[in-house]
Amino acid sequence: PRAQQAQAPRTAHELAGVGSPLPGPRADGMPRAGYPNCRCHAAPPQLHGPYHQWTRKKDGKTATRILSAEQLADYGPWFDNHRRLRELITELEALSLAIAEADPRWTR
């Protein structure tokens, strides 16, 4: 528990230093069209893209946006910040749980 008690403030401090987070996953894709005569169905196929997609929930529905290369360059670090934010929250929750579970007052 002492190690967790010492680590928790460090994790919380790192959490405070995370920059702007942008929620939702980012994916890159090379999709095929729905037209059988399209070049993407040829042999060998010449796929479309790459397309950079950002998907998230908005008002309970899935919202997908296609990012330009410039937007990807601007917002890419924000996606990384969100991933790091989630990792740190999970770590802080685990540390807090370990501290609470080690409390001797639970044995009363």
Tab-separated table of C-alpha atoms in Angstrom:
chain	number	residue	atom	x	y	z
A	1	PRO	CA	0.000	0.000	0.000
A	2	ARG	CA	2.859	2.427	0.664
A	3	ALA	CA	4.132	2.052	-2.878
A	4	GLN	CA	0.629	2.725	-4.196
A	5	GLN	CA	0.237	5.717	-1.876
A	6	ALA	CA	3.523	7.118	-3.170
A	7	GLN	CA	2.672	6.425	-6.816
A	8	ALA	CA	-0.876	7.864	-6.770
A	9	PRO	CA	0.182	11.550	-6.522
A	10	ARG	CA	2.749	11.052	-9.307
A	11	THR	CA	0.102	9.506	-11.549
A	12	ALA	CA	-2.360	12.290	-10.711
A	13	HIS	CA	0.320	14.877	-11.526
A	14	GLU	CA	1.012	13.211	-14.873
A	15	LEU	CA	-2.730	13.115	-15.508
A	16	ALA	CA	-2.899	16.872	-15.020
A	17	GLY	CA	-0.174	17.342	-17.628
A	18	VAL	CA	-2.004	15.557	-20.445
A	19	GLY	CA	-2.842	17.983	-23.238
A	20	SER	CA	-6.104	18.326	-25.136
A	21	PRO	CA	-7.734	14.916	-25.593
A	22	LEU	CA	-9.924	14.034	-28.564
A	23	PRO	CA	-12.133	11.016	-27.781
A	24	GLY	CA	-12.810	8.216	-30.162
A	25	PRO	CA	-10.620	5.972	-32.233
A	26	ARG	CA	-8.836	6.972	-35.400
A	27	ALA	CA	-8.487	4.445	-38.179
A	28	ASP	CA	-6.869	4.410	-41.586
A	29	GLY	CA	-8.556	2.551	-44.385
A	30	MET	CA	-8.237	1.598	-48.019
A	31	PRO	CA	-11.853	0.709	-48.850
A	32	ARG	CA	-13.389	-0.904	-51.918
A	33	ALA	CA	-16.253	0.737	-53.778
A	34	GLY	CA	-19.627	-0.853	-54.301
A	35	TYR	CA	-19.288	-0.812	-58.085
A	36	PRO	CA	-18.078	-4.098	-59.615
A	37	ASN	CA	-16.388	-2.334	-62.548
A	38	CYS	CA	-14.378	-0.001	-60.309
A	39	ARG	CA	-10.566	-0.176	-60.342
A	40	CYS	CA	-10.656	-1.408	-56.740
A	41	HIS	CA	-12.154	-4.701	-57.947
A	42	ALA	CA	-9.595	-5.202	-60.732
A	43	ALA	CA	-6.807	-7.742	-60.633
A	44	PRO	CA	-4.627	-6.488	-59.033
A	45	PRO	CA	-6.919	-4.105	-57.143
A	46	GLN	CA	-6.138	-0.392	-56.936
A	47	LEU	CA	-7.769	0.499	-53.652
A	48	HIS	CA	-9.107	3.925	-52.738
A	49	GLY	CA	-7.529	6.062	-50.065
A	50	PRO	CA	-5.905	6.026	-47.663
A	51	TYR	CA	-8.701	7.648	-45.699
A	52	HIS	CA	-8.217	8.726	-42.106
A	53	GLN	CA	-11.412	8.254	-40.118
A	54	TRP	CA	-12.359	9.558	-36.698
A	55	THR	CA	-15.303	7.775	-35.123
A	56	ARG	CA	-17.030	8.708	-31.885
A	57	LYS	CA	-20.408	8.686	-30.176
A	58	LYS	CA	-22.441	11.875	-30.505
A	59	ASP	CA	-25.875	12.060	-28.879
A	60	GLY	CA	-25.931	8.263	-28.614
A	61	LYS	CA	-25.186	7.737	-32.294
A	62	THR	CA	-21.977	6.868	-34.104
A	63	ALA	CA	-20.469	9.862	-35.872
A	64	THR	CA	-17.671	9.382	-38.385
A	65	ARG	CA	-15.568	12.102	-39.957
A	66	ILE	CA	-12.950	11.804	-42.676
A	67	LEU	CA	-9.812	13.718	-41.696
A	68	SER	CA	-7.615	15.484	-44.208
A	69	ALA	CA	-3.857	14.981	-43.967
A	70	GLU	CA	-3.597	18.447	-42.402
A	71	GLN	CA	-6.265	17.640	-39.812
A	72	LEU	CA	-4.556	14.346	-39.050
A	73	ALA	CA	-1.301	16.210	-38.412
A	74	ASP	CA	-3.092	18.727	-36.156
A	75	TYR	CA	-5.313	16.325	-34.237
A	76	GLY	CA	-3.132	13.202	-34.184
A	77	PRO	CA	-1.476	14.188	-30.884
A	78	TRP	CA	-4.919	14.765	-29.372
A	79	PHE	CA	-5.894	11.159	-30.111
A	80	ASP	CA	-2.639	10.085	-28.418
A	81	ASN	CA	-3.485	12.337	-25.435
A	82	HIS	CA	-6.879	10.685	-25.084
A	83	ARG	CA	-5.335	7.215	-25.123
A	84	ARG	CA	-2.775	8.289	-22.478
A	85	LEU	CA	-5.515	9.908	-20.397
A	86	ARG	CA	-7.482	6.642	-20.347
A	87	GLU	CA	-4.318	4.697	-19.388
A	88	LEU	CA	-3.565	7.061	-16.508
A	89	ILE	CA	-7.144	6.977	-15.216
A	90	THR	CA	-7.050	3.166	-15.253
A	91	GLU	CA	-3.718	3.219	-13.398
A	92	LEU	CA	-4.985	5.726	-10.822
A	93	GLU	CA	-8.151	3.678	-10.261
A	94	ALA	CA	-6.067	0.526	-9.711
A	95	LEU	CA	-3.799	2.350	-7.247
A	96	SER	CA	-6.781	3.769	-5.350
A	97	LEU	CA	-8.413	0.347	-5.210
A	98	ALA	CA	-5.224	-1.240	-3.854
A	99	ILE	CA	-4.964	1.478	-1.181
A	100	ALA	CA	-8.620	1.061	-0.175
A	101	GLU	CA	-8.407	-2.745	-0.113
A	102	ALA	CA	-5.311	-2.596	2.129
A	103	ASP	CA	-7.112	-0.420	4.701
A	104	PRO	CA	-7.107	-2.425	7.975
A	105	ARG	CA	-10.473	-0.964	8.957
A	106	TRP	CA	-12.172	-3.322	6.463
A	107	THR	CA	-11.572	-6.227	8.852
A	108	ARG	CA	-13.892	-4.824	11.512
